[in-house]
């Protein structure tokens, strides 16, 4: 008799600020769930082949800034003491800004730049607290910035006096971008390049939604989140294309994009002119985490089992993005088993349970086509705030077509039941229920790092040019 496949599924949680700053692996919560799957049911178990992490993050940042993949080095960009804005990501992203900023500040100080600003790309997320700032930016960097006269700003999307109106994008989005960005000679972003439902993270996404006003964020998210052309791998999709156009309108000069492995360690950084450098970063990401889709040869799976790894944080709202990737390997009517402890988080802005913000889908539950239609009407009537809806609405879309079972901590079960999400504390129990649902011949795919992983068949890096009505007349 053939031995079953013993799947090891990561079941992890960690504050992104911790993973972005710690050198102590003991502070990183690691746990795995194990599951035996009969070999006759296993369609694919897809584990990435990750390269080793760099030994020194700050040294890697210095190398990247000096060796651009396109355009000028940071030193060359700052020649003559040109002014600069540095945009970093928010407290829910594990980018190790505190370890990268020393390299950036070195170049600013060396160039004798007298006008520089650092701004956090919060988008519509609540501001970083003082303790968040200390972790994200680092005490030594904060002291150095104060000595150099470099202010630290945060995005404040409802304060329209802080934004410059730059016009309307080719897709109809009004572009309001923070004045600290558009009023400087050089603008660089520091963020994490990764695949996600909205195309990819990093690059121009630090500009939009990072440092844009509410109206810009909501217009982009409402118009493009639910488009079938917005999906994992779609750099050329309407949402990410609109984002990069706004970044270009804002004068984004260059991007420093960080690739983090599934343990939150830096694999590589790429720096260079926008948008070329970001594209090089995601091409490298795809080399590591994009996979040959077993669906192409064997048809879709009946069941996908997805894991959650430490850099993706304490809330299912953030860990659950991989549902939209698993969507492309599981048939409609199939089951996605998503393992996410989601212990919740306490912040100075309040306490957030593990399923915080997922309750926003409650008015449309249980998942149905009728509920989906009502949700779309409410999105376009601006009755749904899409800074949050851009996450839960695509998950709801998947739930309309597939059965989602959440494997999580016991403390989340009551809230899951209240929302209408099928949840359990037992992976074995979830798998047994799925096998009963789909029968003894059910095909199973394992995506242990689902939020990073994407089928190669989804990758679309080159956009088709837009055709405007007036062009048809020529």
GROMACS .gro file of C-alpha atoms in nm:
model
  474
    1UNK     CA    1   0.000   0.000   0.000
    2UNK     CA    2   0.134   0.344  -0.097
    3UNK     CA    3   0.229   0.568   0.193
    4UNK     CA    4   0.020   0.888   0.217
    5UNK     CA    5   0.176   1.226   0.146
    6UNK     CA    6   0.253   1.407   0.470
    7UNK     CA    7   0.182   1.771   0.404
    8UNK     CA    8   0.341   2.034   0.626
    9UNK     CA    9   0.132   2.349   0.624
   10UNK     CA   10   0.266   2.671   0.782
   11UNK     CA   11   0.032   2.811   1.044
   12UNK     CA   12   0.205   3.127   1.153
   13UNK     CA   13   0.146   3.477   1.277
   14UNK     CA   14   0.369   3.771   1.355
   15UNK     CA   15   0.341   4.147   1.382
   16UNK     CA   16   0.495   4.282   1.057
   17UNK     CA   17   0.676   4.552   1.254
   18UNK     CA   18   0.848   4.281   1.454
   19UNK     CA   19   0.949   4.075   1.154
   20UNK     CA   20   1.080   4.387   0.981
   21UNK     CA   21   1.307   4.481   1.270
   22UNK     CA   22   1.404   4.172   1.466
   23UNK     CA   23   1.731   3.986   1.427
   24UNK     CA   24   1.619   3.738   1.692
   25UNK     CA   25   1.454   3.436   1.528
   26UNK     CA   26   1.322   3.333   1.870
   27UNK     CA   27   1.076   3.624   1.846
   28UNK     CA   28   0.923   3.480   1.531
   29UNK     CA   29   0.624   3.257   1.604
   30UNK     CA   30   0.649   2.942   1.392
   31UNK     CA   31   0.404   2.656   1.379
   32UNK     CA   32   0.314   2.391   1.125
   33UNK     CA   33   0.009   2.177   1.080
   34UNK     CA   34   0.048   1.827   0.940
   35UNK     CA   35  -0.198   1.640   0.723
   36UNK     CA   36  -0.186   1.300   0.557
   37UNK     CA   37  -0.326   1.295   0.204
   38UNK     CA   38  -0.367   0.972   0.005
   39UNK     CA   39  -0.128   0.980  -0.291
   40UNK     CA   40  -0.410   0.898  -0.531
   41UNK     CA   41  -0.580   1.224  -0.432
   42UNK     CA   42  -0.273   1.447  -0.448
   43UNK     CA   43  -0.267   1.654  -0.765
   44UNK     CA   44   0.024   1.879  -0.661
   45UNK     CA   45   0.211   2.000  -0.354
   46UNK     CA   46   0.379   2.323  -0.460
   47UNK     CA   47   0.670   2.437  -0.243
   48UNK     CA   48   0.892   2.720  -0.372
   49UNK     CA   49   1.269   2.684  -0.400
   50UNK     CA   50   1.376   2.994  -0.211
   51UNK     CA   51   1.728   3.137  -0.242
   52UNK     CA   52   1.923   3.215   0.076
   53UNK     CA   53   1.863   3.543   0.253
   54UNK     CA   54   2.123   3.818   0.234
   55UNK     CA   55   2.350   3.833   0.541
   56UNK     CA   56   2.320   4.210   0.591
   57UNK     CA   57   2.008   4.406   0.492
   58UNK     CA   58   2.171   4.750   0.517
   59UNK     CA   59   2.465   4.637   0.305
   60UNK     CA   60   2.223   4.499   0.043
   61UNK     CA   61   2.043   4.836   0.038
   62UNK     CA   62   2.373   5.017  -0.018
   63UNK     CA   63   2.458   4.779  -0.302
   64UNK     CA   64   2.119   4.824  -0.469
   65UNK     CA   65   2.127   5.205  -0.444
   66UNK     CA   66   2.474   5.210  -0.602
   67UNK     CA   67   2.398   4.952  -0.872
   68UNK     CA   68   2.063   5.046  -1.029
   69UNK     CA   69   1.898   4.803  -1.268
   70UNK     CA   70   1.783   5.102  -1.472
   71UNK     CA   71   1.863   5.472  -1.468
   72UNK     CA   72   2.088   5.652  -1.221
   73UNK     CA   73   2.217   5.556  -0.879
   74UNK     CA   74   2.074   5.744  -0.582
   75UNK     CA   75   2.401   5.936  -0.549
   76UNK     CA   76   2.370   6.051  -0.911
   77UNK     CA   77   2.006   6.148  -0.864
   78UNK     CA   78   2.099   6.370  -0.569
   79UNK     CA   79   2.392   6.545  -0.735
   80UNK     CA   80   2.385   6.917  -0.669
   81UNK     CA   81   2.189   6.874  -0.348
   82UNK     CA   82   1.856   6.808  -0.520
   83UNK     CA   83   1.556   6.777  -0.290
   84UNK     CA   84   1.409   6.434  -0.220
   85UNK     CA   85   1.102   6.265  -0.076
   86UNK     CA   86   1.136   5.908   0.048
   87UNK     CA   87   0.810   5.713   0.073
   88UNK     CA   88   0.808   5.409   0.303
   89UNK     CA   89   0.524   5.164   0.357
   90UNK     CA   90   0.292   5.138   0.657
   91UNK     CA   91   0.290   4.943   0.982
   92UNK     CA   92   0.115   4.642   0.826
   93UNK     CA   93   0.395   4.573   0.580
   94UNK     CA   94   0.707   4.380   0.687
   95UNK     CA   95   0.951   4.580   0.473
   96UNK     CA   96   1.254   4.638   0.701
   97UNK     CA   97   1.262   5.016   0.657
   98UNK     CA   98   1.465   5.067   0.975
   99UNK     CA   99   1.749   4.864   0.821
  100UNK     CA  100   1.724   5.024   0.477
  101UNK     CA  101   1.702   5.391   0.574
  102UNK     CA  102   2.065   5.416   0.697
  103UNK     CA  103   2.181   5.357   0.340
  104UNK     CA  104   1.940   5.620   0.205
  105UNK     CA  105   2.030   5.874   0.473
  106UNK     CA  106   2.399   5.821   0.397
  107UNK     CA  107   2.341   5.933   0.038
  108UNK     CA  108   2.124   6.228   0.141
  109UNK     CA  109   2.389   6.347   0.386
  110UNK     CA  110   2.672   6.289   0.139
  111UNK     CA  111   2.494   6.497  -0.126
  112UNK     CA  112   2.444   6.781   0.125
  113UNK     CA  113   2.075   6.786   0.041
  114UNK     CA  114   1.903   7.057   0.242
  115UNK     CA  115   1.543   6.968   0.159
  116UNK     CA  116   1.438   6.610   0.228
  117UNK     CA  117   1.125   6.445   0.362
  118UNK     CA  118   1.028   6.094   0.467
  119UNK     CA  119   0.658   6.007   0.449
  120UNK     CA  120   0.475   5.688   0.541
  121UNK     CA  121   0.245   5.560   0.268
  122UNK     CA  122  -0.051   5.488   0.495
  123UNK     CA  123  -0.315   5.518   0.227
  124UNK     CA  124  -0.632   5.514   0.438
  125UNK     CA  125  -0.487   5.300   0.718
  126UNK     CA  126  -0.479   5.475   1.055
  127UNK     CA  127  -0.155   5.660   1.141
  128UNK     CA  128   0.144   5.492   1.298
  129UNK     CA  129   0.168   5.543   1.672
  130UNK     CA  130   0.489   5.664   1.834
  131UNK     CA  131   0.587   5.306   1.915
  132UNK     CA  132   0.501   5.198   1.558
  133UNK     CA  133   0.723   5.474   1.422
  134UNK     CA  134   1.010   5.372   1.648
  135UNK     CA  135   0.990   5.017   1.516
  136UNK     CA  136   0.926   5.103   1.152
  137UNK     CA  137   1.180   5.382   1.115
  138UNK     CA  138   1.419   5.300   1.399
  139UNK     CA  139   1.533   5.521   1.687
  140UNK     CA  140   1.877   5.587   1.542
  141UNK     CA  141   1.729   5.687   1.207
  142UNK     CA  142   1.477   5.916   1.377
  143UNK     CA  143   1.755   6.088   1.570
  144UNK     CA  144   1.961   6.124   1.255
  145UNK     CA  145   1.664   6.265   1.062
  146UNK     CA  146   1.607   6.521   1.336
  147UNK     CA  147   1.973   6.623   1.319
  148UNK     CA  148   1.951   6.661   0.941
  149UNK     CA  149   1.620   6.848   0.956
  150UNK     CA  150   1.427   6.574   0.775
  151UNK     CA  151   1.061   6.566   0.883
  152UNK     CA  152   0.859   6.245   0.905
  153UNK     CA  153   0.509   6.287   0.765
  154UNK     CA  154   0.214   6.049   0.745
  155UNK     CA  155  -0.057   6.030   0.482
  156UNK     CA  156  -0.377   6.204   0.594
  157UNK     CA  157  -0.623   6.129   0.312
  158UNK     CA  158  -0.911   6.354   0.422
  159UNK     CA  159  -0.695   6.666   0.461
  160UNK     CA  160  -0.723   6.791   0.104
  161UNK     CA  161  -0.503   7.093   0.176
  162UNK     CA  162  -0.213   6.847   0.190
  163UNK     CA  163  -0.262   6.729  -0.170
  164UNK     CA  164  -0.193   6.859  -0.518
  165UNK     CA  165  -0.442   6.788  -0.796
  166UNK     CA  166  -0.253   6.649  -1.094
  167UNK     CA  167  -0.540   6.581  -1.335
  168UNK     CA  168  -0.732   6.271  -1.441
  169UNK     CA  169  -0.576   5.942  -1.546
  170UNK     CA  170  -0.652   5.779  -1.880
  171UNK     CA  171  -0.889   5.547  -1.690
  172UNK     CA  172  -1.076   5.833  -1.525
  173UNK     CA  173  -0.924   5.851  -1.176
  174UNK     CA  174  -0.876   6.201  -1.029
  175UNK     CA  175  -0.517   6.214  -0.907
  176UNK     CA  176  -0.462   6.394  -0.575
  177UNK     CA  177  -0.109   6.328  -0.448
  178UNK     CA  178   0.058   6.453  -0.131
  179UNK     CA  179   0.237   6.784  -0.188
  180UNK     CA  180   0.552   6.657  -0.018
  181UNK     CA  181   0.588   6.420  -0.313
  182UNK     CA  182   0.515   6.649  -0.605
  183UNK     CA  183   0.716   6.945  -0.471
  184UNK     CA  184   1.052   6.765  -0.453
  185UNK     CA  185   1.305   6.701  -0.729
  186UNK     CA  186   1.356   6.333  -0.657
  187UNK     CA  187   1.095   6.086  -0.530
  188UNK     CA  188   1.184   5.730  -0.431
  189UNK     CA  189   0.975   5.456  -0.275
  190UNK     CA  190   1.083   5.175  -0.044
  191UNK     CA  191   0.844   4.881  -0.043
  192UNK     CA  192   0.793   4.509  -0.080
  193UNK     CA  193   0.757   4.358  -0.427
  194UNK     CA  194   0.513   4.069  -0.408
  195UNK     CA  195   0.225   3.921  -0.602
  196UNK     CA  196  -0.129   3.994  -0.491
  197UNK     CA  197  -0.483   4.016  -0.623
  198UNK     CA  198  -0.437   4.379  -0.731
  199UNK     CA  199  -0.145   4.290  -0.959
  200UNK     CA  200   0.167   4.332  -0.750
  201UNK     CA  201   0.279   4.525  -0.444
  202UNK     CA  202   0.571   4.765  -0.433
  203UNK     CA  203   0.688   5.033  -0.675
  204UNK     CA  204   0.420   5.287  -0.762
  205UNK     CA  205   0.179   5.136  -0.511
  206UNK     CA  206   0.362   5.336  -0.244
  207UNK     CA  207   0.233   5.645  -0.426
  208UNK     CA  208  -0.121   5.515  -0.491
  209UNK     CA  209  -0.279   5.444  -0.248
  210UNK     CA  210   0.016   5.522  -0.020
  211UNK     CA  211   0.027   5.902  -0.041
  212UNK     CA  212  -0.299   5.984  -0.220
  213UNK     CA  213  -0.617   6.151  -0.102
  214UNK     CA  214  -0.936   5.964  -0.020
  215UNK     CA  215  -1.111   6.045  -0.349
  216UNK     CA  216  -0.823   5.903  -0.554
  217UNK     CA  217  -0.798   5.584  -0.350
  218UNK     CA  218  -1.172   5.519  -0.355
  219UNK     CA  219  -1.209   5.593  -0.727
  220UNK     CA  220  -0.929   5.354  -0.822
  221UNK     CA  221  -1.039   5.079  -0.586
  222UNK     CA  222  -1.411   5.105  -0.666
  223UNK     CA  223  -1.362   5.105  -1.041
  224UNK     CA  224  -1.102   4.832  -1.077
  225UNK     CA  225  -1.094   4.591  -0.780
  226UNK     CA  226  -1.372   4.372  -0.914
  227UNK     CA  227  -1.265   4.378  -1.278
  228UNK     CA  228  -1.191   4.027  -1.411
  229UNK     CA  229  -0.870   4.179  -1.548
  230UNK     CA  230  -0.754   4.260  -1.192
  231UNK     CA  231  -0.595   3.946  -1.055
  232UNK     CA  232  -0.275   3.786  -0.931
  233UNK     CA  233   0.004   3.849  -1.179
  234UNK     CA  234  -0.176   4.128  -1.366
  235UNK     CA  235   0.077   4.409  -1.373
  236UNK     CA  236  -0.098   4.502  -1.697
  237UNK     CA  237  -0.442   4.493  -1.535
  238UNK     CA  238  -0.651   4.810  -1.505
  239UNK     CA  239  -0.598   4.858  -1.132
  240UNK     CA  240  -0.219   4.830  -1.127
  241UNK     CA  241  -0.187   5.021  -1.457
  242UNK     CA  242  -0.389   5.308  -1.310
  243UNK     CA  243  -0.170   5.301  -1.000
  244UNK     CA  244   0.149   5.327  -1.203
  245UNK     CA  245   0.005   5.606  -1.417
  246UNK     CA  246  -0.068   5.809  -1.103
  247UNK     CA  247   0.285   5.741  -0.981
  248UNK     CA  248   0.421   5.871  -1.312
  249UNK     CA  249   0.200   6.181  -1.292
  250UNK     CA  250   0.335   6.240  -0.940
  251UNK     CA  251   0.694   6.235  -1.065
  252UNK     CA  252   0.806   5.908  -0.909
  253UNK     CA  253   1.175   5.890  -0.995
  254UNK     CA  254   1.293   5.553  -0.872
  255UNK     CA  255   1.188   5.258  -0.660
  256UNK     CA  256   1.373   5.041  -0.411
  257UNK     CA  257   1.186   4.713  -0.408
  258UNK     CA  258   1.253   4.446  -0.148
  259UNK     CA  259   1.197   4.074  -0.197
  260UNK     CA  260   1.123   3.895   0.130
  261UNK     CA  261   1.117   3.519   0.168
  262UNK     CA  262   0.846   3.329   0.352
  263UNK     CA  263   1.037   3.373   0.678
  264UNK     CA  264   1.043   3.749   0.636
  265UNK     CA  265   1.412   3.767   0.545
  266UNK     CA  266   1.548   3.980   0.262
  267UNK     CA  267   1.636   3.780  -0.049
  268UNK     CA  268   1.729   4.069  -0.274
  269UNK     CA  269   1.668   4.438  -0.345
  270UNK     CA  270   1.637   4.613  -0.677
  271UNK     CA  271   1.671   4.989  -0.726
  272UNK     CA  272   1.625   5.197  -1.037
  273UNK     CA  273   1.402   5.420  -1.242
  274UNK     CA  274   1.023   5.391  -1.232
  275UNK     CA  275   0.861   5.172  -1.360
  276UNK     CA  276   1.143   4.956  -1.498
  277UNK     CA  277   1.306   4.865  -1.168
  278UNK     CA  278   0.981   4.748  -1.011
  279UNK     CA  279   0.916   4.528  -1.310
  280UNK     CA  280   1.261   4.370  -1.269
  281UNK     CA  281   1.179   4.303  -0.903
  282UNK     CA  282   0.852   4.129  -0.980
  283UNK     CA  283   1.013   3.929  -1.259
  284UNK     CA  284   1.256   3.802  -0.997
  285UNK     CA  285   0.967   3.736  -0.756
  286UNK     CA  286   0.790   3.535  -1.026
  287UNK     CA  287   1.102   3.325  -1.085
  288UNK     CA  288   1.080   3.211  -0.723
  289UNK     CA  289   0.710   3.194  -0.640
  290UNK     CA  290   0.517   3.149  -0.967
  291UNK     CA  291   0.442   2.786  -1.048
  292UNK     CA  292   0.340   2.573  -1.342
  293UNK     CA  293  -0.035   2.542  -1.303
  294UNK     CA  294  -0.133   2.174  -1.270
  295UNK     CA  295  -0.476   2.271  -1.402
  296UNK     CA  296  -0.329   2.303  -1.752
  297UNK     CA  297  -0.258   1.930  -1.775
  298UNK     CA  298  -0.485   1.770  -1.518
  299UNK     CA  299  -0.781   2.003  -1.482
  300UNK     CA  300  -0.876   2.200  -1.171
  301UNK     CA  301  -0.851   2.058  -0.821
  302UNK     CA  302  -1.151   1.986  -0.603
  303UNK     CA  303  -0.969   2.099  -0.289
  304UNK     CA  304  -0.688   2.347  -0.219
  305UNK     CA  305  -0.513   2.360   0.117
  306UNK     CA  306  -0.348   2.695   0.187
  307UNK     CA  307  -0.100   2.789   0.457
  308UNK     CA  308  -0.015   3.120   0.618
  309UNK     CA  309   0.340   3.230   0.690
  310UNK     CA  310   0.472   3.478   0.943
  311UNK     CA  311   0.523   3.795   0.734
  312UNK     CA  312   0.152   3.815   0.658
  313UNK     CA  313   0.044   3.929   1.005
  314UNK     CA  314  -0.224   3.879   1.271
  315UNK     CA  315  -0.550   3.937   1.080
  316UNK     CA  316  -0.724   3.714   0.826
  317UNK     CA  317  -0.799   4.042   0.646
  318UNK     CA  318  -0.429   4.041   0.554
  319UNK     CA  319  -0.343   3.671   0.554
  320UNK     CA  320  -0.640   3.568   0.340
  321UNK     CA  321  -0.529   3.724   0.011
  322UNK     CA  322  -0.418   3.381  -0.111
  323UNK     CA  323  -0.785   3.286  -0.155
  324UNK     CA  324  -0.770   3.483  -0.481
  325UNK     CA  325  -0.467   3.284  -0.598
  326UNK     CA  326  -0.613   2.947  -0.499
  327UNK     CA  327  -0.922   3.047  -0.698
  328UNK     CA  328  -0.726   2.968  -1.015
  329UNK     CA  329  -0.641   2.609  -0.923
  330UNK     CA  330  -0.977   2.500  -0.777
  331UNK     CA  331  -1.291   2.434  -0.977
  332UNK     CA  332  -1.609   2.627  -0.915
  333UNK     CA  333  -1.798   2.430  -0.652
  334UNK     CA  334  -1.469   2.315  -0.499
  335UNK     CA  335  -1.328   2.384  -0.154
  336UNK     CA  336  -1.050   2.614  -0.033
  337UNK     CA  337  -0.920   2.521   0.313
  338UNK     CA  338  -0.734   2.824   0.449
  339UNK     CA  339  -0.525   2.778   0.762
  340UNK     CA  340  -0.472   3.106   0.946
  341UNK     CA  341  -0.438   3.140   1.324
  342UNK     CA  342  -0.525   3.512   1.308
  343UNK     CA  343  -0.480   3.594   1.678
  344UNK     CA  344  -0.580   3.958   1.633
  345UNK     CA  345  -0.379   4.261   1.736
  346UNK     CA  346  -0.389   4.536   1.996
  347UNK     CA  347  -0.287   4.882   1.877
  348UNK     CA  348  -0.310   5.233   2.013
  349UNK     CA  349  -0.598   5.283   1.767
  350UNK     CA  350  -0.790   4.996   1.925
  351UNK     CA  351  -0.811   4.620   1.955
  352UNK     CA  352  -0.872   4.418   1.640
  353UNK     CA  353  -0.994   4.056   1.662
  354UNK     CA  354  -0.859   3.802   1.416
  355UNK     CA  355  -1.151   3.846   1.174
  356UNK     CA  356  -1.164   4.225   1.203
  357UNK     CA  357  -1.304   4.397   0.891
  358UNK     CA  358  -1.424   4.066   0.747
  359UNK     CA  359  -1.756   4.141   0.917
  360UNK     CA  360  -1.809   4.410   0.652
  361UNK     CA  361  -1.927   4.132   0.420
  362UNK     CA  362  -2.200   4.030   0.665
  363UNK     CA  363  -2.483   4.224   0.490
  364UNK     CA  364  -2.424   4.011   0.178
  365UNK     CA  365  -2.401   3.672   0.348
  366UNK     CA  366  -2.448   3.389   0.283
  367UNK     CA  367  -2.245   3.414  -0.039
  368UNK     CA  368  -2.475   3.423  -0.341
  369UNK     CA  369  -2.500   3.575  -0.686
  370UNK     CA  370  -2.778   3.800  -0.560
  371UNK     CA  371  -2.559   3.915  -0.271
  372UNK     CA  372  -2.271   3.968  -0.515
  373UNK     CA  373  -2.487   4.191  -0.734
  374UNK     CA  374  -2.601   4.396  -0.432
  375UNK     CA  375  -2.239   4.430  -0.325
  376UNK     CA  376  -2.140   4.563  -0.669
  377UNK     CA  377  -2.424   4.815  -0.662
  378UNK     CA  378  -2.312   4.935  -0.321
  379UNK     CA  379  -1.950   4.959  -0.435
  380UNK     CA  380  -2.039   5.184  -0.726
  381UNK     CA  381  -2.285   5.386  -0.519
  382UNK     CA  382  -1.989   5.451  -0.285
  383UNK     CA  383  -2.176   5.293   0.003
  384UNK     CA  384  -1.880   5.058   0.060
  385UNK     CA  385  -1.544   5.199   0.161
  386UNK     CA  386  -1.315   5.027  -0.086
  387UNK     CA  387  -0.992   5.080   0.108
  388UNK     CA  388  -1.123   4.780   0.302
  389UNK     CA  389  -1.361   4.646   0.038
  390UNK     CA  390  -1.070   4.591  -0.199
  391UNK     CA  391  -0.979   4.296   0.025
  392UNK     CA  392  -1.302   4.147   0.156
  393UNK     CA  393  -1.500   4.192  -0.167
  394UNK     CA  394  -1.268   3.973  -0.381
  395UNK     CA  395  -1.269   3.711  -0.104
  396UNK     CA  396  -1.650   3.724  -0.109
  397UNK     CA  397  -1.638   3.685  -0.488
  398UNK     CA  398  -1.440   3.362  -0.442
  399UNK     CA  399  -1.683   3.243  -0.174
  400UNK     CA  400  -1.976   3.281  -0.414
  401UNK     CA  401  -1.818   3.018  -0.638
  402UNK     CA  402  -1.620   2.805  -0.393
  403UNK     CA  403  -1.664   2.677  -0.040
  404UNK     CA  404  -1.421   2.844   0.200
  405UNK     CA  405  -1.329   2.668   0.524
  406UNK     CA  406  -1.112   2.862   0.766
  407UNK     CA  407  -0.886   2.670   1.006
  408UNK     CA  408  -0.814   2.913   1.286
  409UNK     CA  409  -0.786   2.969   1.660
  410UNK     CA  410  -1.083   2.884   1.880
  411UNK     CA  411  -1.122   3.247   1.980
  412UNK     CA  412  -1.224   3.331   1.620
  413UNK     CA  413  -1.500   3.072   1.585
  414UNK     CA  414  -1.779   3.282   1.734
  415UNK     CA  415  -1.709   3.580   1.507
  416UNK     CA  416  -1.673   3.351   1.205
  417UNK     CA  417  -2.015   3.200   1.279
  418UNK     CA  418  -2.166   3.545   1.321
  419UNK     CA  419  -2.031   3.652   0.980
  420UNK     CA  420  -2.125   3.322   0.817
  421UNK     CA  421  -1.775   3.189   0.748
  422UNK     CA  422  -1.729   2.813   0.788
  423UNK     CA  423  -1.452   2.775   1.047
  424UNK     CA  424  -1.290   2.507   1.260
  425UNK     CA  425  -0.981   2.462   1.473
  426UNK     CA  426  -0.891   2.130   1.309
  427UNK     CA  427  -0.725   2.086   0.969
  428UNK     CA  428  -0.804   1.713   0.982
  429UNK     CA  429  -1.170   1.792   1.041
  430UNK     CA  430  -1.176   2.045   0.756
  431UNK     CA  431  -1.012   1.799   0.516
  432UNK     CA  432  -1.244   1.513   0.611
  433UNK     CA  433  -1.547   1.737   0.552
  434UNK     CA  434  -1.411   1.843   0.212
  435UNK     CA  435  -1.351   1.480   0.112
  436UNK     CA  436  -1.708   1.393   0.209
  437UNK     CA  437  -1.826   1.688   0.004
  438UNK     CA  438  -1.630   1.595  -0.309
  439UNK     CA  439  -1.599   1.218  -0.286
  440UNK     CA  440  -1.314   0.966  -0.256
  441UNK     CA  441  -1.156   1.064  -0.590
  442UNK     CA  442  -1.124   1.433  -0.505
  443UNK     CA  443  -0.808   1.600  -0.638
  444UNK     CA  444  -0.605   1.805  -0.389
  445UNK     CA  445  -0.355   2.088  -0.440
  446UNK     CA  446  -0.136   2.219  -0.159
  447UNK     CA  447  -0.029   2.585  -0.164
  448UNK     CA  448   0.163   2.624   0.162
  449UNK     CA  449   0.247   2.989   0.093
  450UNK     CA  450  -0.067   3.080  -0.101
  451UNK     CA  451  -0.043   3.456  -0.055
  452UNK     CA  452   0.291   3.462  -0.239
  453UNK     CA  453   0.219   3.186  -0.489
  454UNK     CA  454   0.058   3.231  -0.830
  455UNK     CA  455   0.017   3.023  -1.145
  456UNK     CA  456   0.249   3.130  -1.426
  457UNK     CA  457  -0.054   3.135  -1.655
  458UNK     CA  458  -0.182   3.446  -1.473
  459UNK     CA  459   0.125   3.661  -1.536
  460UNK     CA  460   0.048   3.961  -1.759
  461UNK     CA  461   0.327   4.217  -1.755
  462UNK     CA  462   0.258   4.403  -2.080
  463UNK     CA  463  -0.055   4.615  -2.116
  464UNK     CA  464  -0.244   4.658  -2.438
  465UNK     CA  465  -0.260   5.028  -2.534
  466UNK     CA  466  -0.588   5.199  -2.454
  467UNK     CA  467  -0.799   5.302  -2.752
  468UNK     CA  468  -0.982   5.630  -2.717
  469UNK     CA  469  -1.295   5.720  -2.920
  470UNK     CA  470  -1.119   6.004  -3.103
  471UNK     CA  471  -0.859   5.759  -3.232
  472UNK     CA  472  -1.130   5.576  -3.425
  473UNK     CA  473  -1.190   5.891  -3.630
  474UNK     CA  474  -0.832   5.915  -3.761
   0.00000   0.00000   0.00000
